[in-house]
Coordinates of C-alpha atoms in Angstrom, one line a residue:
M30 CA -23.6 -32.0 18.8
P31 CA -20.7 -30.1 17.7
P32 CA -20.0 -26.9 20.4
L33 CA -20.3 -24.8 17.1
A34 CA -23.6 -26.4 16.0
T35 CA -24.8 -25.9 19.7
V36 CA -23.9 -21.8 19.2
I37 CA -25.8 -21.7 16.4
V38 CA -28.7 -23.6 17.2
L39 CA -29.3 -21.6 20.3
A40 CA -29.1 -18.8 18.6
V41 CA -31.1 -19.7 16.0
V42 CA -33.8 -20.6 19.2
L43 CA -33.7 -17.6 20.0
R44 CA -34.4 -15.5 17.5
L45 CA -37.5 -18.0 16.3
A46 CA -38.7 -17.0 20.4
L47 CA -38.4 -13.4 19.1
T48 CA -40.4 -13.2 16.4
P49 CA -44.0 -12.4 17.2
L50 CA -42.1 -8.6 18.1
Y51 CA -42.4 -5.5 15.6
A52 CA -39.7 -2.8 16.0
H53 CA -41.4 0.1 15.6
L54 CA -40.2 3.8 14.4
P55 CA -42.8 6.3 12.9
G56 CA -45.4 5.6 10.2
N57 CA -44.2 2.7 10.4
S58 CA -41.8 3.1 7.7
T59 CA -40.4 -0.3 8.4
D60 CA -37.5 -2.7 6.2
E61 CA -40.1 -5.5 6.9
M62 CA -42.9 -3.4 5.9
F63 CA -40.9 -2.9 2.9
W64 CA -40.0 -6.3 2.1
K65 CA -43.6 -6.7 2.2
L66 CA -44.5 -4.2 -0.6
W67 CA -42.1 -5.6 -3.1
M68 CA -43.1 -9.2 -2.2
Q69 CA -46.4 -8.5 -3.3
G70 CA -45.6 -6.1 -6.2
I71 CA -43.2 -9.3 -7.6
H72 CA -45.9 -11.8 -6.6
E73 CA -48.3 -9.2 -8.8
H74 CA -45.8 -8.1 -11.2
G75 CA -42.9 -10.7 -11.3
V76 CA -39.4 -9.9 -10.2
L77 CA -38.2 -8.5 -13.8
N78 CA -40.8 -5.5 -13.3
V79 CA -39.9 -4.9 -9.2
F80 CA -38.2 -1.9 -10.2
R81 CA -40.4 -0.4 -12.4
T82 CA -43.9 -0.9 -9.9
T83 CA -42.1 -0.5 -6.5
G84 CA -40.1 2.5 -5.4
T85 CA -37.0 -0.1 -4.1
D86 CA -34.4 0.8 -3.0
Y87 CA -32.5 -2.6 -2.9
V88 CA -31.7 -4.9 -5.5
G89 CA -29.6 -8.4 -5.1
Y90 CA -32.2 -8.8 -2.1
H91 CA -35.6 -8.9 -4.8
W92 CA -34.0 -12.8 -5.9
V93 CA -33.8 -13.6 -1.7
L94 CA -37.8 -11.4 -2.1
W95 CA -38.5 -13.6 -4.9
L96 CA -38.1 -16.9 -3.0
L97 CA -40.3 -15.8 -0.5
S98 CA -43.3 -15.1 -2.7
I99 CA -43.6 -18.1 -4.1
I100 CA -43.5 -19.7 -0.1
Y101 CA -46.2 -17.1 0.6
A102 CA -47.7 -18.1 -2.0
W103 CA -47.7 -22.4 -1.4
I104 CA -48.6 -21.2 2.4
G105 CA -51.5 -18.4 1.4
G106 CA -52.8 -15.4 3.1
P107 CA -53.0 -11.8 2.1
Y108 CA -49.5 -9.2 1.8
T109 CA -51.2 -7.4 5.2
A110 CA -48.5 -5.6 7.7
S111 CA -50.4 -7.6 10.2
T112 CA -50.2 -11.4 8.7
P113 CA -48.6 -13.4 11.1
S114 CA -47.4 -15.8 8.8
L115 CA -46.2 -13.1 6.6
H116 CA -44.5 -11.5 9.5
I117 CA -42.6 -14.7 10.5
L118 CA -41.6 -15.3 7.1
V119 CA -40.2 -12.0 5.9
K120 CA -37.6 -12.9 8.7
M121 CA -36.8 -16.3 8.2
P122 CA -33.3 -14.7 5.8
S123 CA -32.2 -12.6 8.4
I124 CA -31.9 -15.4 10.7
V125 CA -30.1 -17.2 8.2
F126 CA -28.1 -14.4 7.1
D127 CA -27.4 -14.7 11.2
V128 CA -26.3 -18.4 10.7
A129 CA -23.9 -17.6 8.5
L130 CA -22.1 -14.5 10.3
I131 CA -21.4 -16.8 13.3
A132 CA -20.2 -19.3 11.5
A133 CA -18.1 -16.7 9.6
V134 CA -17.0 -15.0 12.7
Y135 CA -15.8 -18.6 14.1
H136 CA -14.1 -19.2 10.7
V137 CA -12.0 -16.2 11.0
T138 CA -11.0 -15.6 14.8
R139 CA -9.9 -19.3 14.3
T140 CA -7.6 -17.8 11.4
V141 CA -6.7 -15.1 13.5
A142 CA -5.5 -17.4 16.7
S143 CA -3.9 -20.3 14.8
A144 CA -1.5 -17.5 13.5
P145 CA 2.0 -17.2 14.8
A146 CA 2.6 -14.0 16.7
S147 CA 5.4 -13.4 14.7
S148 CA 2.9 -12.9 11.5
E149 CA 1.0 -10.7 12.7
R150 CA 1.8 -7.6 14.7
L151 CA 3.1 -7.9 18.0
P152 CA 4.2 -4.8 20.2
Q153 CA 7.4 -3.3 19.2
H154 CA 8.8 -3.7 22.1
L155 CA 7.8 -7.9 22.5
M156 CA 8.7 -8.3 19.3
Q157 CA 12.3 -6.5 19.5
A158 CA 13.3 -7.9 23.4
A159 CA 12.8 -11.2 22.3
T160 CA 14.9 -10.5 19.5
R161 CA 17.9 -9.3 20.9
A162 CA 17.6 -12.0 23.3
G163 CA 17.4 -14.6 21.0
I164 CA 14.1 -16.0 22.5
T165 CA 11.8 -16.0 19.5
D166 CA 10.4 -19.0 19.9
A167 CA 8.6 -18.3 23.0
L168 CA 6.8 -15.7 21.9
P169 CA 3.2 -15.9 22.4
D170 CA 2.2 -17.5 19.9
A171 CA -1.5 -18.1 19.2
S172 CA -1.5 -21.5 18.2
R173 CA -0.6 -22.5 21.4
G174 CA -3.4 -20.6 23.3
A175 CA -6.4 -22.6 22.1
P176 CA -7.7 -21.1 18.8
E177 CA -10.5 -23.2 18.7
W178 CA -12.2 -22.1 22.1
L179 CA -11.5 -18.1 20.7
A180 CA -13.1 -18.9 18.1
L181 CA -16.2 -21.0 19.9
G182 CA -16.4 -17.9 22.1
A183 CA -16.3 -15.2 19.4
A184 CA -19.1 -16.7 17.7
A185 CA -20.9 -17.0 20.8
I186 CA -20.6 -13.2 21.5
I187 CA -22.0 -12.3 18.3
A188 CA -24.7 -14.9 18.5
L189 CA -25.7 -13.4 21.7
Q190 CA -24.6 -10.1 20.8
P191 CA -28.5 -8.1 21.9
A192 CA -27.9 -5.3 19.0
V193 CA -27.2 -8.4 16.4
V194 CA -30.4 -10.6 17.9
Y195 CA -32.6 -7.5 17.8
D196 CA -31.5 -6.7 14.4
S197 CA -32.7 -10.0 12.8
A198 CA -35.2 -11.7 15.0
V199 CA -37.2 -8.1 15.7
W200 CA -35.9 -5.4 13.2
A201 CA -36.0 -8.0 10.0
Q202 CA -33.2 -7.1 8.5
T203 CA -30.1 -7.8 6.6
D204 CA -26.9 -6.2 7.9
A205 CA -25.3 -9.6 8.9
A206 CA -25.3 -10.6 5.3
I207 CA -23.3 -7.5 4.2
A208 CA -21.3 -8.3 7.4
A209 CA -20.2 -11.4 6.6
A210 CA -19.4 -10.8 3.1
M211 CA -16.9 -8.3 4.3
L212 CA -15.4 -10.0 6.8
L213 CA -15.3 -13.4 4.3
A214 CA -14.1 -10.9 2.4
I215 CA -11.3 -9.6 4.4
V216 CA -10.2 -13.0 5.8
L217 CA -10.0 -14.4 1.9
V218 CA -8.3 -11.7 0.2
A219 CA -5.6 -11.4 3.0
G220 CA -4.7 -15.0 2.5
G221 CA -4.6 -15.3 -0.7
R222 CA -8.2 -16.2 -2.5
T223 CA -8.6 -12.8 -4.1
A224 CA -11.0 -14.2 -7.1
T225 CA -13.2 -16.1 -4.1
G226 CA -12.7 -13.1 -1.8
W227 CA -14.0 -10.4 -4.4
A228 CA -16.7 -12.7 -5.1
V229 CA -18.1 -12.7 -1.5
W230 CA -17.5 -9.2 -1.1
S231 CA -19.5 -8.5 -4.7
L232 CA -22.3 -10.5 -3.0
G233 CA -22.5 -9.0 -0.5
F234 CA -22.6 -5.3 -2.5
L235 CA -25.4 -7.1 -4.0
V236 CA -27.5 -6.8 -1.1
K237 CA -26.3 -3.7 0.1
P238 CA -24.0 -0.6 -1.6
H239 CA -22.4 -0.5 1.9
P240 CA -19.2 -3.2 2.1
I241 CA -17.9 -0.4 -1.2
I242 CA -16.3 1.1 2.1
I243 CA -13.7 -1.7 2.2
A244 CA -13.0 -1.5 -1.3
P245 CA -9.7 0.4 -1.3
L246 CA -9.0 -2.5 1.9
L247 CA -9.0 -5.4 -0.6
L248 CA -7.3 -3.4 -3.6
V249 CA -4.3 -3.2 -1.9
L250 CA -4.3 -6.5 0.3
T251 CA -5.2 -7.6 -4.1
L252 CA -1.8 -5.7 -5.4
R253 CA 0.8 -8.2 -3.0
H254 CA -0.5 -11.4 -5.2
G255 CA 0.0 -8.9 -8.4
R256 CA -1.6 -8.5 -12.1
R257 CA -2.3 -12.3 -11.8
G258 CA -4.0 -12.1 -8.7
M259 CA -5.9 -8.8 -9.8
L260 CA -7.3 -9.8 -13.2
R261 CA -8.9 -13.5 -11.4
S262 CA -10.4 -11.0 -9.3
S263 CA -12.0 -8.4 -11.2
A264 CA -13.4 -11.4 -13.6
A265 CA -15.1 -12.7 -10.0
A266 CA -17.1 -9.4 -9.2
C267 CA -17.6 -9.1 -12.8
G268 CA -19.1 -12.6 -13.0
V269 CA -21.2 -12.2 -10.4
F270 CA -22.4 -9.2 -10.9
V271 CA -23.4 -10.5 -14.0
V272 CA -25.5 -13.2 -12.8
V273 CA -27.2 -11.6 -10.1
L274 CA -27.3 -8.7 -11.9
G275 CA -28.2 -9.8 -15.4
P276 CA -31.7 -10.5 -16.1
W277 CA -32.2 -6.7 -15.4
V278 CA -29.8 -5.0 -17.2
V279 CA -31.4 -7.3 -20.0
H280 CA -34.7 -6.0 -19.2
G281 CA -33.3 -2.6 -19.4
D282 CA -33.4 -1.6 -16.2
A283 CA -29.2 -0.2 -15.7
G284 CA -30.3 2.9 -15.5
R285 CA -32.1 2.5 -12.1
I286 CA -29.8 0.2 -10.4
F287 CA -27.1 2.9 -10.7
D288 CA -29.9 5.3 -9.1
V289 CA -29.5 3.2 -6.2
Y290 CA -26.3 2.7 -5.7
R291 CA -25.9 6.5 -6.8
A292 CA -28.0 7.2 -3.9
L293 CA -25.3 6.3 -0.9
F294 CA -23.6 9.2 -2.1
D295 CA -26.6 12.0 -2.1
A296 CA -29.1 10.2 0.0
D297 CA -31.8 13.1 1.6
Y298 CA -33.6 12.3 4.5
E299 CA -34.1 16.0 5.3
R300 CA -32.1 15.8 8.1
L301 CA -28.5 15.7 8.9
S302 CA -28.9 12.0 10.6
A303 CA -31.2 9.8 9.8
S304 CA -31.1 9.0 13.8
A305 CA -27.6 8.0 13.6
W306 CA -26.0 9.3 16.9
D307 CA -23.0 10.9 15.5
I308 CA -20.9 13.7 14.8
W309 CA -23.9 15.3 13.3
W310 CA -26.4 14.6 15.8
F311 CA -26.3 17.7 18.0
R312 CA -26.3 20.0 15.1
D313 CA -29.3 18.3 13.6
V314 CA -31.1 18.1 17.5
A315 CA -30.4 21.5 17.6
A316 CA -31.7 23.1 14.4
H317 CA -32.6 20.1 11.8
P318 CA -30.9 22.0 8.3
R319 CA -30.5 20.4 5.3
P320 CA -27.8 18.5 3.9
G321 CA -26.9 20.7 0.8
A322 CA -27.4 23.7 3.7
A323 CA -24.1 25.5 4.1
I324 CA -22.5 25.2 7.6
V325 CA -21.1 28.6 7.6
P326 CA -23.6 31.8 5.6
A327 CA -19.9 33.3 4.8
L328 CA -18.9 30.0 3.1
P329 CA -21.8 28.7 1.2
L330 CA -20.3 25.9 -0.7
L331 CA -18.7 24.1 2.5
T332 CA -22.2 22.6 2.6
Y333 CA -22.8 19.6 5.3
R334 CA -22.7 17.0 2.5
L335 CA -19.2 17.9 1.7
A336 CA -17.9 18.2 4.7
G337 CA -18.9 14.9 5.9
L338 CA -18.1 13.4 2.6
L339 CA -14.2 15.1 3.4
L340 CA -14.1 13.6 7.0
S341 CA -15.4 10.1 5.4
A342 CA -12.3 10.7 3.1
S343 CA -9.8 11.3 5.5
A344 CA -10.7 8.1 7.2
G345 CA -10.3 5.7 4.1
V346 CA -7.3 7.5 3.7
I347 CA -6.0 6.3 7.0
A348 CA -7.4 3.0 6.9
T349 CA -5.8 2.8 3.9
V350 CA -2.3 3.7 4.6
Y351 CA -2.4 1.6 8.0
V352 CA -3.1 -1.3 5.9
A353 CA -0.8 -0.5 2.6
M354 CA 2.1 -0.2 5.6
T355 CA 1.6 -3.5 6.8
P356 CA -0.8 -5.5 4.2
R357 CA -2.1 -8.7 6.7
L358 CA -4.9 -9.7 8.2
L359 CA -5.0 -8.5 11.5
P360 CA -4.0 -4.7 10.5
A361 CA -6.4 -4.5 7.3
L362 CA -9.4 -6.4 10.3
V363 CA -8.5 -3.1 12.6
A364 CA -8.9 -0.7 9.6
A365 CA -11.8 -2.1 8.3
A366 CA -13.6 -2.0 11.6
Y367 CA -12.3 1.7 11.8
V368 CA -14.2 3.2 8.6
A369 CA -17.4 1.0 9.2
F370 CA -17.2 3.3 12.4
A371 CA -16.0 6.4 10.2
F372 CA -19.1 5.2 8.0
Y373 CA -21.8 5.8 11.0
E374 CA -20.1 8.8 12.7
L375 CA -18.3 11.1 9.8
P376 CA -21.4 11.3 6.2
V377 CA -24.4 12.8 6.6
S378 CA -28.1 10.7 6.2
T379 CA -26.6 7.9 7.6
H380 CA -28.9 5.2 9.4
E381 CA -27.9 4.2 12.8
R382 CA -27.4 0.8 11.2
Y383 CA -23.9 2.0 9.5
F384 CA -22.2 1.1 12.7
Y385 CA -23.6 -2.7 12.7
P386 CA -19.9 -4.2 10.4
F387 CA -18.3 -2.7 13.3
L388 CA -19.2 -5.6 15.6
A389 CA -18.2 -8.3 13.4
L390 CA -15.0 -6.5 11.7
L391 CA -13.1 -5.8 15.0
L392 CA -14.5 -9.0 17.3
P393 CA -11.6 -11.7 15.8
V394 CA -9.5 -9.3 17.1
V395 CA -10.5 -8.5 20.4
M396 CA -10.3 -12.6 20.6
V397 CA -6.5 -12.1 20.3
E398 CA -5.2 -8.4 21.3
R399 CA -7.8 -7.4 24.3
R400 CA -7.0 -3.2 24.1
W401 CA -9.3 -2.9 21.4
L402 CA -12.1 -3.4 24.5
W403 CA -11.6 0.2 25.2
W404 CA -13.4 0.5 21.2
Y405 CA -16.0 -2.6 21.4
L406 CA -17.5 -2.9 24.7
P407 CA -18.5 0.7 25.2
M408 CA -19.6 1.0 21.4
S409 CA -21.6 -1.9 21.6
A410 CA -23.6 -0.7 24.3
T411 CA -24.1 2.5 22.9
F412 CA -25.5 0.5 19.7
V413 CA -27.7 -1.2 21.3
A414 CA -29.4 1.7 23.3
N415 CA -29.1 3.9 19.4
L416 CA -31.2 0.4 17.9
I417 CA -33.5 0.1 20.9
V418 CA -34.3 3.7 21.5
V419 CA -34.4 4.5 17.5
A420 CA -36.7 1.5 17.4
P421 CA -38.2 0.1 20.2
P422 CA -40.4 -3.5 20.6
V423 CA -42.9 -1.3 22.4
Q424 CA -45.3 1.4 20.0
T425 CA -45.9 3.6 22.8
F426 CA -42.2 4.3 22.7
A427 CA -41.7 5.0 19.8
G428 CA -39.7 8.2 18.9
R429 CA -40.0 9.3 22.8
W430 CA -36.5 9.3 23.5
V431 CA -34.8 9.8 20.0
E432 CA -34.0 13.2 20.6
S433 CA -33.3 13.3 24.4
P434 CA -30.6 14.3 25.9
F435 CA -29.8 10.5 26.7
S436 CA -29.0 10.7 22.8
L437 CA -26.6 13.5 22.8
A438 CA -25.1 12.0 25.7
V439 CA -24.6 8.7 23.3
A440 CA -23.5 10.8 20.6
A441 CA -21.0 12.3 22.7
V442 CA -19.8 9.1 24.1
N443 CA -19.3 7.9 20.2
L444 CA -17.8 11.0 19.2
T445 CA -14.5 10.8 21.8
L446 CA -14.1 6.6 21.5
F447 CA -14.0 7.5 17.6
A448 CA -12.1 10.4 17.8
A449 CA -9.4 8.3 20.7
M450 CA -9.6 5.6 17.3
T451 CA -7.8 7.4 14.9
V452 CA -5.6 9.1 17.8
Y453 CA -4.3 5.8 18.5
L454 CA -4.6 4.8 14.8
L455 CA -2.3 7.8 13.9
I456 CA 0.4 7.8 16.0
L457 CA 0.7 5.1 18.3
E458 CA 0.2 2.1 16.3
A459 CA 1.3 3.8 13.2
R460 CA 4.1 4.7 14.9
A461 CA 4.9 0.9 15.8
I462 CA 4.3 -0.8 12.3
P463 CA 8.5 -0.3 10.8
G464 CA 9.8 -1.0 13.6
T465 CA 7.4 -4.4 14.3
M466 CA 8.4 -5.5 10.7
R467 CA 11.9 -4.6 11.3
G468 CA 11.6 -6.9 14.1
A469 CA 9.4 -9.6 12.7
R470 CA 12.3 -10.1 9.6
Q471 CA 15.5 -10.7 12.4
A472 CA 12.6 -13.2 14.3
M473 CA 12.3 -15.3 10.7
A474 CA 15.7 -14.8 10.2
Q475 CA 16.9 -15.9 13.6
R476 CA 14.8 -18.8 13.1
R477 CA 16.4 -19.7 9.3
N478 CA 19.3 -19.9 10.6
A479 CA 18.6 -21.7 13.6
I480 CA 16.7 -24.8 11.2
R481 CA 19.8 -24.5 8.7
S482 CA 22.3 -24.7 11.4
E483 CA 20.6 -28.0 12.7
A484 CA 20.5 -29.3 9.0
A485 CA 24.5 -29.1 9.1

């Protein structure tokens, strides 16, 4: 059996073994419960009426639930919270999405690891020193460093990452779908396949609105390919929207679909944080203010929501400028991971699972540039803790440690690491880019001259 297939089979077996477990939230308000309610509404009233007969806050995923309702009608059984066959069935798409994510991580890591070092970004001093010495051919080219094994290692890491496993096999979430879409969109657009990349991005956006955070980065990468690339990308994205949403739009539900996406920006869960241990968690635990409350009574317009929006926009600008300075795959992945981190850390009313894409977006970079382990390893651990404490597999533990001193300590670690990553991008990485690019151009010119000399 091919190594990647072996990794996927082991991942699926592990997840199938865990599917009988439940993730427990206070009030049983898990997404699994909503899948079942929406499936029942689709079964009784048809998929086109789902926005009128249910209080759904999802869009494109209803086509998947429609297929599940057909399968469940064939299996037979009631739509209850504890029906075993229904409990297992609603987790199957999540496991399929995990397989897609594993394959995407493998593909992107192999692409990154196979790229010549001079085509990406080496540390400035290394590139310049090698250029001056005339030994650019001796630079550590990842294509000589077993990219296949690096790709397999990344696939195995994401396949066995406890948060990824728990999110799908126990919690029945769909975060792997949007993470895979974001990851593939970046590598496709950066590689010149802009139309395909935007089509993939659109599919992820129709599952959940969260991929909107990397749209500015994709736009910067797409602009490199001129007007034709922009036109093709726009047509591809619009085509996906028409195919997926067209039946509901014709049915008269365009307004409801718009409301679902707008809720991403003005959601109010009556708390500053919907269990994300982020920058707002300290104030949330202390006083539970609403997102629309003023931070300082003397400045009534400066609400928590506005502050979160301004901070998030600032992080987005940092990431976009970072990619614009060097529009290549590796920096784009770093920037995308950073905005995923910011999306978890800075806006109000965010869920703990908003951090999920970070795990996939930064992993291919970590496999070739180990300095990013300083963020990847600790944040992987804190994310696992956030998930399991918020929705434990044992019902008696639900809500027990959510606002504990432990959660505040983890939030402090998260905030420190986010601040460190921001400083790193603003100062160290950004300052190195111009010199690195000059060194890369010098190396390429020297190599061209050598080829011409040999030809002469």
